[in-house]
């Protein structure tokens, strides 16, 4: 790992005063190598190589070992946790690879900083989707099992009108932006004792075409009352625009960890492209290859562009006698929760999803990702959304597991979009020569280490 200062006069010149620091050689997992640590000021951070070195409470250590069954910190955990847990509790912008264990960084951060004796909301974690909020809360409850710290999930619930809610007493609140914002604006959620505010998938939360307005509302309102609240921004992606912006929303004197985009793709996840002549052929590839071999290699997520294409693919497969489930934002909340739970419990093998699950969704058994439609910008269907691409393919290969991605390309525009994605990340996506060939697919899966 090399520590590098940011280039002077680059768009990030706000960071010019930051001194590079801390190059602990901790952890050697490929998926989180090449993290550039740039810490500010002269605080002597050292990276921890064991959870013991992080000075976690015995209750938390027990949660990490007994409940989570972790042995040692991943690299991002080893580097970021000393920054998060030690005074002066500086704000942190942290980028690390998909599946490298960012949730543990901020979960241990929240659980360590909460005073168990103070029965008031002290830590918030804000997420882009209800699915991610629920998942993060499950991790926090498991990891914090022996701490006695209370928590609450802030996601929309159809059956509880806000005015009928009692004030929130839980010490940690994990939820979606909309719900947290409405709890705050209706004064159901107080921020007077807030010590730590986390944004998961922070680049999306602060992007112009994401949730920037709402995120800023929350940050500003919190800062007015709890000016010393520590802000943690985590994601696998930070494009240049968001990167520049994030540095303005945190304290000047913050820490940051960034990775070059060319180093973000996971080596353990093999990427393929398959040219198909028409939509019928796309359905055939899913039917004959994914359903045929998918089961042997783990679970599969098939990403589609719209709710409508999700419904169409689901119907085509059902007509052919193939069972799968589909998740998208138009479903009822209880149905979304049920579909995710069934998939997490391994009761379903193939899940069709819009970009609802593109970010953060963690299921170690997912080894195959299919881009049935390539990810494109909302306002320009010929421009790739490279960040979403990286997040989608990061649903496979969690924490070093092997995985494969098949991009189904239909026509020239798709090929043009694919090559833009390849050059953006500096990766070569291997072509599967013939969409009709079973042997070609087998060879691809074998080469990905899945067969
Ligand atoms: P991301 O960085 O994408 O947010 P997650 O936090 O979801 O990644 O972690 C990915 C997976 O790795 C999870 O299933 C998590 O339980 C596992 N994991 C995280 N940290 C460790 C660790 N130190 N040892 C073993 N597994 C870990
Ligand atoms: Mg995550």
Short mmCIF file of C-alpha atoms and ligand atoms in Angstrom, two decimals:
data_model
loop_
_atom_site.label_atom_id
_atom_site.label_comp_id
_atom_site.label_asym_id
_atom_site.label_seq_id
_atom_site.Cartn_x
_atom_site.Cartn_y
_atom_site.Cartn_z
CA UNK A 1 0.00 0.00 0.00
CA UNK A 2 1.29 3.41 -0.91
CA UNK A 3 0.21 6.58 0.76
CA UNK A 4 -0.07 9.45 -1.68
CA UNK A 5 -0.98 13.07 -1.30
CA UNK A 6 -3.57 14.35 -3.72
CA UNK A 7 -2.21 16.32 -6.65
CA UNK A 8 -1.98 20.03 -6.00
CA UNK A 9 -4.32 22.08 -8.21
CA UNK A 10 -6.39 19.03 -8.94
CA UNK A 11 -10.11 19.52 -8.45
CA UNK A 12 -9.47 18.10 -4.99
CA UNK A 13 -7.05 20.83 -4.04
CA UNK A 14 -9.08 21.37 -0.90
CA UNK A 15 -7.00 18.50 0.41
CA UNK A 16 -3.65 20.07 -0.35
CA UNK A 17 -2.84 20.61 3.27
CA UNK A 18 -3.32 16.96 4.06
CA UNK A 19 -0.22 15.00 4.84
CA UNK A 20 0.11 11.43 3.66
CA UNK A 21 0.42 9.15 6.57
CA UNK A 22 0.18 5.58 7.74
CA UNK A 23 1.19 2.74 5.47
CA UNK A 24 0.59 -0.24 7.70
CA UNK A 25 0.94 -3.47 5.76
CA UNK A 26 -2.10 -5.08 7.15
CA UNK A 27 -4.09 -7.88 5.54
CA UNK A 28 -3.21 -9.18 2.12
CA UNK A 29 -6.59 -9.92 0.59
CA UNK A 30 -6.56 -8.88 -3.02
CA UNK A 31 -9.98 -7.24 -2.87
CA UNK A 32 -8.86 -4.42 -0.67
CA UNK A 33 -5.32 -3.82 -1.78
CA UNK A 34 -4.22 -0.48 -3.19
CA UNK A 35 -6.18 1.64 -0.78
CA UNK A 36 -4.58 5.04 -0.62
CA UNK A 37 -4.57 6.34 2.88
CA UNK A 38 -4.31 10.08 3.26
CA UNK A 39 -4.81 11.30 6.77
CA UNK A 40 -4.83 14.87 7.88
CA UNK A 41 -2.90 16.68 10.57
CA UNK A 42 -0.36 14.97 12.71
CA UNK A 43 -2.55 12.47 14.50
CA UNK A 44 -0.47 9.34 14.67
CA UNK A 45 -2.85 6.74 13.36
CA UNK A 46 -1.59 3.25 13.16
CA UNK A 47 -3.39 0.44 11.40
CA UNK A 48 -4.47 -2.45 13.56
CA UNK A 49 -3.82 -6.00 12.45
CA UNK A 50 -6.06 -7.73 14.99
CA UNK A 51 -9.41 -6.76 16.42
CA UNK A 52 -7.79 -6.71 19.88
CA UNK A 53 -5.53 -3.86 18.82
CA UNK A 54 -8.55 -1.70 18.11
CA UNK A 55 -9.41 -1.46 21.80
CA UNK A 56 -12.96 -2.65 21.25
CA UNK A 57 -14.98 -3.40 24.35
CA UNK A 58 -14.99 -7.08 25.42
CA UNK A 59 -18.70 -7.23 24.50
CA UNK A 60 -18.00 -6.01 20.98
CA UNK A 61 -15.03 -8.31 20.56
CA UNK A 62 -17.26 -11.21 21.51
CA UNK A 63 -19.80 -10.10 18.89
CA UNK A 64 -17.11 -9.92 16.23
CA UNK A 65 -15.66 -13.35 17.00
CA UNK A 66 -18.64 -15.37 18.22
CA UNK A 67 -21.52 -13.92 16.21
CA UNK A 68 -19.80 -12.68 13.06
CA UNK A 69 -17.08 -15.35 13.16
CA UNK A 70 -14.48 -12.90 11.84
CA UNK A 71 -10.85 -13.73 12.49
CA UNK A 72 -9.02 -10.57 11.59
CA UNK A 73 -9.83 -7.16 10.19
CA UNK A 74 -9.84 -6.63 6.43
CA UNK A 75 -7.56 -3.93 5.18
CA UNK A 76 -10.16 -1.17 5.11
CA UNK A 77 -11.18 -2.16 8.63
CA UNK A 78 -7.59 -2.16 9.83
CA UNK A 79 -6.94 1.25 8.36
CA UNK A 80 -10.19 3.07 8.98
CA UNK A 81 -11.13 1.82 12.44
CA UNK A 82 -8.28 3.53 14.29
CA UNK A 83 -9.29 6.76 12.53
CA UNK A 84 -12.94 6.33 13.46
CA UNK A 85 -12.52 5.17 17.03
CA UNK A 86 -9.82 7.49 18.35
CA UNK A 87 -10.05 11.11 19.41
CA UNK A 88 -10.44 13.68 17.96
CA UNK A 89 -13.03 11.60 16.06
CA UNK A 90 -12.45 13.27 12.72
CA UNK A 91 -14.88 12.98 9.86
CA UNK A 92 -13.93 10.35 7.30
CA UNK A 93 -14.55 9.82 3.59
CA UNK A 94 -13.68 6.20 2.85
CA UNK A 95 -13.67 4.37 -0.44
CA UNK A 96 -12.96 0.64 -0.51
CA UNK A 97 -13.74 -2.23 -2.88
CA UNK A 98 -17.09 -3.92 -3.06
CA UNK A 99 -17.34 -6.72 -0.54
CA UNK A 100 -14.27 -5.62 1.44
CA UNK A 101 -16.13 -5.12 4.73
CA UNK A 102 -17.09 -1.45 4.92
CA UNK A 103 -20.24 -2.23 6.94
CA UNK A 104 -18.10 -3.51 9.79
CA UNK A 105 -16.09 -0.28 9.81
CA UNK A 106 -19.06 1.94 10.46
CA UNK A 107 -20.97 -0.59 12.56
CA UNK A 108 -18.07 -1.00 14.97
CA UNK A 109 -17.71 2.78 14.82
CA UNK A 110 -21.31 3.34 15.88
CA UNK A 111 -21.33 0.62 18.52
CA UNK A 112 -18.08 1.83 20.04
CA UNK A 113 -19.02 5.46 20.19
CA UNK A 114 -22.48 5.00 21.69
CA UNK A 115 -22.61 5.37 25.46
CA UNK A 116 -24.71 2.35 26.54
CA UNK A 117 -25.82 4.16 29.68
CA UNK A 118 -27.25 7.14 27.81
CA UNK A 119 -30.72 6.17 26.60
CA UNK A 120 -31.00 8.53 23.64
CA UNK A 121 -30.34 8.39 19.88
CA UNK A 122 -26.55 8.71 19.48
CA UNK A 123 -25.76 7.20 16.09
CA UNK A 124 -27.54 7.31 12.71
CA UNK A 125 -26.76 5.33 9.59
CA UNK A 126 -28.52 6.49 6.47
CA UNK A 127 -28.93 4.21 3.47
CA UNK A 128 -30.32 4.56 -0.05
CA UNK A 129 -32.83 1.68 0.12
CA UNK A 130 -34.96 -0.07 2.72
CA UNK A 131 -33.25 -3.34 1.80
CA UNK A 132 -29.84 -1.96 2.70
CA UNK A 133 -31.11 -0.33 5.90
CA UNK A 134 -32.61 -3.64 7.02
CA UNK A 135 -29.44 -5.54 6.10
CA UNK A 136 -27.20 -3.07 7.94
CA UNK A 137 -29.42 -3.19 11.00
CA UNK A 138 -29.21 -6.97 11.04
CA UNK A 139 -25.41 -6.74 11.00
CA UNK A 140 -25.43 -4.15 13.79
CA UNK A 141 -27.74 -6.23 15.97
CA UNK A 142 -25.65 -9.34 15.46
CA UNK A 143 -22.34 -7.63 16.05
CA UNK A 144 -23.70 -5.66 18.99
CA UNK A 145 -25.54 -8.60 20.54
CA UNK A 146 -23.59 -8.49 23.82
CA UNK A 147 -23.46 -4.71 24.18
CA UNK A 148 -27.08 -4.09 25.21
CA UNK A 149 -27.19 -1.16 22.77
CA UNK A 150 -30.68 -0.55 21.40
CA UNK A 151 -31.46 0.05 17.74
CA UNK A 152 -34.36 0.88 15.48
CA UNK A 153 -35.01 0.56 11.76
CA UNK A 154 -36.14 3.75 10.06
CA UNK A 155 -37.81 2.52 6.89
CA UNK A 156 -41.29 3.27 5.56
CA UNK A 157 -43.97 1.13 7.15
CA UNK A 158 -47.37 1.25 5.53
CA UNK A 159 -49.29 0.64 8.68
CA UNK A 160 -47.85 3.22 11.12
CA UNK A 161 -48.78 6.88 10.50
CA UNK A 162 -46.02 9.13 11.76
CA UNK A 163 -48.15 11.08 14.26
CA UNK A 164 -49.00 7.83 16.02
CA UNK A 165 -45.37 6.99 16.61
CA UNK A 166 -43.82 7.48 20.04
CA UNK A 167 -40.54 9.43 20.00
CA UNK A 168 -37.55 7.32 19.03
CA UNK A 169 -35.61 6.20 22.09
CA UNK A 170 -33.19 3.74 20.43
CA UNK A 171 -29.47 4.49 20.68
CA UNK A 172 -28.74 3.61 17.05
CA UNK A 173 -31.08 4.36 14.16
CA UNK A 174 -30.46 2.85 10.74
CA UNK A 175 -32.83 3.84 7.98
CA UNK A 176 -33.60 5.40 4.66
CA UNK A 177 -33.25 9.11 3.99
CA UNK A 178 -36.96 9.73 3.57
CA UNK A 179 -37.95 8.16 6.85
CA UNK A 180 -35.13 9.66 8.92
CA UNK A 181 -35.83 13.05 7.43
CA UNK A 182 -39.51 12.84 8.21
CA UNK A 183 -38.85 11.58 11.75
CA UNK A 184 -36.52 14.53 12.24
CA UNK A 185 -38.82 17.14 10.76
CA UNK A 186 -41.79 15.93 12.82
CA UNK A 187 -39.54 16.03 15.91
CA UNK A 188 -39.97 12.34 16.60
CA UNK A 189 -36.23 11.82 16.31
CA UNK A 190 -33.98 14.06 18.38
CA UNK A 191 -30.38 14.78 17.49
CA UNK A 192 -29.15 16.52 20.64
CA UNK A 193 -27.02 13.55 21.72
CA UNK A 194 -25.91 12.48 18.26
CA UNK A 195 -22.22 11.55 18.14
CA UNK A 196 -21.85 9.80 14.82
CA UNK A 197 -23.64 10.09 11.48
CA UNK A 198 -22.95 7.52 8.77
CA UNK A 199 -23.91 7.59 5.11
CA UNK A 200 -23.61 4.21 3.45
CA UNK A 201 -23.28 4.38 -0.36
CA UNK A 202 -22.36 7.99 0.32
CA UNK A 203 -21.57 8.95 -3.28
CA UNK A 204 -25.13 8.14 -4.30
CA UNK A 205 -26.49 9.90 -1.25
CA UNK A 206 -24.63 13.07 -2.23
CA UNK A 207 -25.05 12.91 -6.01
CA UNK A 208 -27.11 15.44 -7.90
CA UNK A 209 -29.14 12.62 -9.46
CA UNK A 210 -29.26 10.77 -6.14
CA UNK A 211 -30.36 12.13 -2.78
CA UNK A 212 -28.18 15.21 -2.40
CA UNK A 213 -30.96 17.58 -1.25
CA UNK A 214 -32.27 15.34 1.49
CA UNK A 215 -28.80 14.36 2.68
CA UNK A 216 -27.78 17.97 3.03
CA UNK A 217 -30.99 18.74 4.92
CA UNK A 218 -30.15 16.04 7.43
CA UNK A 219 -26.50 17.05 7.76
CA UNK A 220 -27.25 20.72 8.19
CA UNK A 221 -29.95 20.14 10.78
CA UNK A 222 -27.71 17.86 12.76
CA UNK A 223 -24.72 20.19 12.61
CA UNK A 224 -26.85 23.05 13.95
CA UNK A 225 -27.58 21.13 17.14
CA UNK A 226 -24.70 18.68 17.47
CA UNK A 227 -21.80 20.51 15.91
CA UNK A 228 -19.27 17.88 17.03
CA UNK A 229 -21.07 15.00 15.41
CA UNK A 230 -18.58 12.81 13.51
CA UNK A 231 -19.57 12.19 9.87
CA UNK A 232 -18.53 8.99 8.06
CA UNK A 233 -19.04 8.65 4.32
CA UNK A 234 -18.50 5.17 2.87
CA UNK A 235 -18.76 3.83 -0.68
CA UNK A 236 -16.93 1.73 -3.26
CA UNK A 237 -17.28 4.54 -5.79
CA UNK A 238 -16.74 8.28 -5.71
CA UNK A 239 -16.71 9.92 -9.12
CA UNK A 240 -14.79 13.18 -9.40
CA UNK A 241 -17.82 15.42 -9.07
CA UNK A 242 -19.05 13.74 -5.91
CA UNK A 243 -15.52 13.44 -4.53
CA UNK A 244 -15.06 17.20 -4.73
CA UNK A 245 -18.42 17.84 -3.23
CA UNK A 246 -18.01 15.43 -0.31
CA UNK A 247 -14.95 17.26 0.91
CA UNK A 248 -17.11 20.36 1.29
CA UNK A 249 -19.80 18.73 3.40
CA UNK A 250 -17.42 17.31 6.00
CA UNK A 251 -15.12 19.18 8.36
CA UNK A 252 -12.04 20.68 6.71
CA UNK A 253 -9.94 18.63 9.05
CA UNK A 254 -11.09 15.20 7.94
CA UNK A 255 -9.51 11.93 6.88
CA UNK A 256 -9.94 10.35 3.49
CA UNK A 257 -9.20 7.04 1.80
CA UNK A 258 -9.52 6.77 -1.97
CA UNK A 259 -8.81 4.20 -4.69
CA UNK A 260 -8.07 4.80 -8.38
CA UNK A 261 -10.93 3.68 -10.59
CA UNK A 262 -8.59 1.42 -12.59
CA UNK A 263 -7.95 -0.52 -9.39
CA UNK A 264 -11.56 -0.96 -8.34
CA UNK A 265 -12.56 -4.09 -10.31
CA UNK A 266 -12.33 -7.29 -8.33
CA UNK A 267 -9.92 -9.83 -9.71
CA UNK A 268 -11.98 -12.63 -8.22
CA UNK A 269 -14.95 -11.71 -10.40
CA UNK A 270 -14.53 -12.60 -14.10
CA UNK A 271 -16.37 -10.35 -16.52
CA UNK A 272 -17.81 -11.64 -19.81
CA UNK A 273 -19.81 -10.22 -22.68
CA UNK A 274 -22.18 -12.24 -24.83
CA UNK A 275 -23.45 -10.85 -28.11
CA UNK A 276 -27.02 -11.87 -28.85
CA UNK A 277 -29.06 -11.07 -31.96
CA UNK A 278 -32.34 -10.11 -30.27
CA UNK A 279 -34.35 -10.10 -27.05
CA UNK A 280 -35.57 -13.61 -27.63
CA UNK A 281 -31.96 -14.79 -27.57
CA UNK A 282 -31.42 -12.95 -24.27
CA UNK A 283 -34.26 -14.92 -22.72
CA UNK A 284 -32.82 -18.13 -24.18
CA UNK A 285 -29.41 -17.43 -22.65
CA UNK A 286 -31.01 -16.92 -19.25
CA UNK A 287 -33.13 -20.04 -19.63
CA UNK A 288 -30.58 -22.43 -21.13
CA UNK A 289 -27.39 -21.23 -19.46
CA UNK A 290 -28.22 -19.47 -16.23
CA UNK A 291 -30.95 -21.79 -15.08
CA UNK A 292 -28.96 -24.75 -16.39
CA UNK A 293 -25.63 -24.00 -14.73
CA UNK A 294 -26.52 -21.30 -12.22
CA UNK A 295 -27.73 -23.73 -9.64
CA UNK A 296 -24.44 -25.58 -9.70
CA UNK A 297 -22.43 -22.45 -9.02
CA UNK A 298 -24.58 -20.61 -6.45
CA UNK A 299 -27.24 -17.94 -6.61
CA UNK A 300 -27.77 -15.49 -9.46
CA UNK A 301 -28.96 -11.89 -9.68
CA UNK A 302 -30.21 -10.69 -13.07
CA UNK A 303 -30.17 -6.91 -13.39
CA UNK A 304 -32.63 -5.19 -15.70
CA UNK A 305 -33.05 -1.52 -16.51
CA UNK A 306 -36.70 -0.88 -15.73
CA UNK A 307 -39.55 -2.24 -13.68
CA UNK A 308 -41.25 -3.06 -16.95
CA UNK A 309 -38.35 -5.10 -18.29
CA UNK A 310 -38.27 -6.95 -14.96
CA UNK A 311 -41.91 -7.88 -15.40
CA UNK A 312 -41.41 -8.90 -19.04
CA UNK A 313 -38.44 -11.14 -18.32
CA UNK A 314 -40.19 -12.69 -15.36
CA UNK A 315 -43.24 -13.43 -17.49
CA UNK A 316 -41.22 -14.88 -20.39
CA UNK A 317 -39.39 -17.23 -18.02
CA UNK A 318 -42.59 -18.21 -16.23
CA UNK A 319 -44.22 -19.00 -19.62
CA UNK A 320 -41.31 -21.31 -20.33
CA UNK A 321 -41.85 -23.02 -16.97
CA UNK A 322 -38.92 -21.43 -15.11
CA UNK A 323 -39.44 -20.14 -11.62
CA UNK A 324 -37.71 -17.09 -10.21
CA UNK A 325 -38.57 -14.06 -8.11
CA UNK A 326 -38.42 -10.40 -9.03
CA UNK A 327 -37.82 -7.34 -6.90
CA UNK A 328 -38.45 -3.74 -7.88
CA UNK A 329 -39.57 -0.56 -6.21
CA UNK A 330 -43.22 -0.72 -7.27
CA UNK A 331 -43.86 -3.81 -5.16
CA UNK A 332 -45.52 -3.53 -1.78
CA UNK A 333 -43.01 -3.10 1.04
CA UNK A 334 -43.91 -6.38 2.72
CA UNK A 335 -43.48 -8.20 -0.59
CA UNK A 336 -40.04 -6.63 -1.09
CA UNK A 337 -39.00 -7.75 2.38
CA UNK A 338 -40.32 -11.27 1.79
CA UNK A 339 -38.56 -11.66 -1.57
CA UNK A 340 -35.23 -10.53 -0.11
CA UNK A 341 -35.63 -12.80 2.88
CA UNK A 342 -36.40 -15.83 0.72
CA UNK A 343 -33.37 -15.13 -1.42
CA UNK A 344 -31.12 -14.60 1.62
CA UNK A 345 -32.42 -17.83 3.12
CA UNK A 346 -31.47 -19.63 -0.10
CA UNK A 347 -35.08 -20.56 -0.87
CA UNK A 348 -34.86 -18.94 -4.30
CA UNK A 349 -32.01 -19.37 -6.74
CA UNK A 350 -32.47 -16.63 -9.29
CA UNK A 351 -33.55 -13.09 -8.52
CA UNK A 352 -34.45 -10.52 -11.16
CA UNK A 353 -33.83 -7.00 -9.90
CA UNK A 354 -33.81 -3.41 -11.00
CA UNK A 355 -30.97 -1.30 -9.63
CA UNK A 356 -32.76 -1.42 -6.29
CA UNK A 357 -30.29 -4.12 -5.24
CA UNK A 358 -27.33 -2.84 -7.26
CA UNK A 359 -25.69 -1.31 -4.20
CA UNK A 360 -24.75 -2.85 -0.91
CA UNK A 361 -26.74 -6.07 -1.10
CA UNK A 362 -24.60 -8.71 0.57
CA UNK A 363 -25.16 -12.39 -0.03
CA UNK A 364 -22.06 -14.55 -0.13
CA UNK A 365 -23.81 -17.26 -2.19
CA UNK A 366 -24.32 -14.93 -5.15
CA UNK A 367 -21.70 -16.05 -7.64
CA UNK A 368 -23.34 -14.99 -10.86
CA UNK A 369 -24.50 -11.55 -11.96
CA UNK A 370 -26.24 -11.06 -15.28
CA UNK A 371 -26.53 -7.65 -16.83
CA UNK A 372 -29.62 -8.43 -18.88
CA UNK A 373 -29.66 -4.71 -19.68
CA UNK A 374 -26.49 -2.66 -19.30
CA UNK A 375 -26.62 0.13 -16.71
CA UNK A 376 -27.14 3.50 -18.41
CA UNK A 377 -27.69 7.03 -17.20
CA UNK A 378 -31.31 7.91 -16.49
CA UNK A 379 -31.25 10.91 -18.77
CA UNK A 380 -29.19 9.36 -21.58
CA UNK A 381 -29.73 5.77 -22.55
CA UNK A 382 -26.56 5.62 -24.62
CA UNK A 383 -24.25 6.72 -21.79
CA UNK A 384 -23.02 4.02 -19.40
CA UNK A 385 -23.49 4.41 -15.67
CA UNK A 386 -20.05 3.15 -14.69
CA UNK A 387 -20.61 3.46 -10.96
CA UNK A 388 -23.79 1.37 -11.12
CA UNK A 389 -21.94 -1.18 -13.28
CA UNK A 390 -19.27 -1.57 -10.63
CA UNK A 391 -21.83 -1.91 -7.85
CA UNK A 392 -23.88 -4.45 -9.79
CA UNK A 393 -20.92 -6.70 -10.53
CA UNK A 394 -19.84 -6.32 -6.91
CA UNK A 395 -22.89 -8.33 -5.81
CA UNK A 396 -20.80 -11.36 -6.78
CA UNK A 397 -17.41 -12.11 -5.26
CA UNK A 398 -18.16 -10.92 -1.74
CA UNK A 399 -15.11 -10.82 0.52
CA UNK A 400 -12.86 -12.61 -1.92
CA UNK A 401 -15.36 -15.25 -3.14
CA UNK A 402 -15.21 -16.21 -6.81
CA UNK A 403 -17.78 -14.88 -9.22
CA UNK A 404 -18.71 -14.27 -12.85
CA UNK A 405 -20.62 -11.57 -14.66
CA UNK A 406 -22.30 -11.99 -18.02
CA UNK A 407 -23.17 -8.83 -19.92
CA UNK A 408 -25.79 -9.54 -22.58
CA UNK A 409 -25.19 -7.23 -25.53
CA UNK A 410 -27.76 -6.71 -28.25
CA UNK A 411 -26.67 -4.42 -31.07
CA UNK A 412 -24.15 -1.69 -31.68
CA UNK A 413 -25.22 0.68 -28.93
CA UNK A 414 -24.76 -2.01 -26.30
CA UNK A 415 -21.29 -2.78 -27.66
CA UNK A 416 -20.39 0.90 -27.60
CA UNK A 417 -21.60 1.23 -23.99
CA UNK A 418 -19.68 -1.89 -22.98
CA UNK A 419 -16.45 -0.62 -24.48
CA UNK A 420 -16.87 2.71 -22.66
CA UNK A 421 -17.23 0.81 -19.39
CA UNK A 422 -14.14 -1.26 -20.23
CA UNK A 423 -12.04 1.79 -20.91
CA UNK A 424 -13.37 3.64 -17.84
CA UNK A 425 -12.13 0.89 -15.52
CA UNK A 426 -9.20 -0.14 -17.71
CA UNK A 427 -10.49 -3.72 -17.79
CA UNK A 428 -10.84 -6.17 -20.64
CA UNK A 429 -14.17 -7.97 -20.65
CA UNK A 430 -13.79 -11.39 -22.29
CA UNK A 431 -16.17 -12.31 -25.10
CA UNK A 432 -18.11 -15.57 -24.96
CA UNK A 433 -17.85 -16.51 -28.64
CA UNK A 434 -21.27 -18.07 -29.30
CA UNK A 435 -24.41 -17.45 -27.24
CA UNK A 436 -25.81 -20.81 -28.38
CA UNK A 437 -22.80 -22.82 -27.25
CA UNK A 438 -23.07 -24.68 -23.99
CA UNK A 439 -19.36 -25.43 -24.13
CA UNK A 440 -18.49 -21.73 -24.35
CA UNK A 441 -20.46 -21.01 -21.19
CA UNK A 442 -18.96 -23.94 -19.37
CA UNK A 443 -15.49 -22.76 -20.34
CA UNK A 444 -16.29 -19.25 -19.04
CA UNK A 445 -17.55 -20.58 -15.71
CA UNK A 446 -14.56 -22.89 -15.43
CA UNK A 447 -12.18 -20.04 -16.06
CA UNK A 448 -13.97 -18.01 -13.37
CA UNK A 449 -13.29 -20.88 -10.99
CA UNK A 450 -16.97 -21.69 -10.62
CA UNK A 451 -17.17 -25.11 -12.31
P1 LIG B 1 -18.85 -3.78 1.55
O1 LIG B 1 -17.47 -3.26 1.68
O2 LIG B 1 -19.21 -4.03 0.12
O3 LIG B 1 -19.88 -2.93 2.26
P2 LIG B 1 -19.68 -5.76 3.48
O4 LIG B 1 -19.44 -4.92 4.64
O5 LIG B 1 -21.09 -6.00 3.05
O6 LIG B 1 -18.85 -5.21 2.23
O7 LIG B 1 -18.93 -7.16 3.71
C1 LIG B 1 -18.92 -8.17 2.72
C2 LIG B 1 -18.91 -9.52 3.40
O8 LIG B 1 -17.66 -9.73 4.03
C3 LIG B 1 -19.98 -9.68 4.46
O9 LIG B 1 -20.66 -10.89 4.25
C4 LIG B 1 -19.22 -9.65 5.76
O10 LIG B 1 -19.83 -10.46 6.75
C5 LIG B 1 -17.86 -10.20 5.35
N1 LIG B 1 -16.77 -9.66 6.19
C6 LIG B 1 -16.57 -8.37 6.50
N2 LIG B 1 -15.48 -8.22 7.28
C7 LIG B 1 -14.96 -9.45 7.48
C8 LIG B 1 -13.82 -9.97 8.20
N3 LIG B 1 -13.01 -9.16 8.85
N4 LIG B 1 -13.61 -11.30 8.17
C9 LIG B 1 -14.45 -12.12 7.47
N5 LIG B 1 -15.53 -11.71 6.76
C10 LIG B 1 -15.79 -10.39 6.76
MG1 LIG B 2 -21.61 -1.96 1.69
#
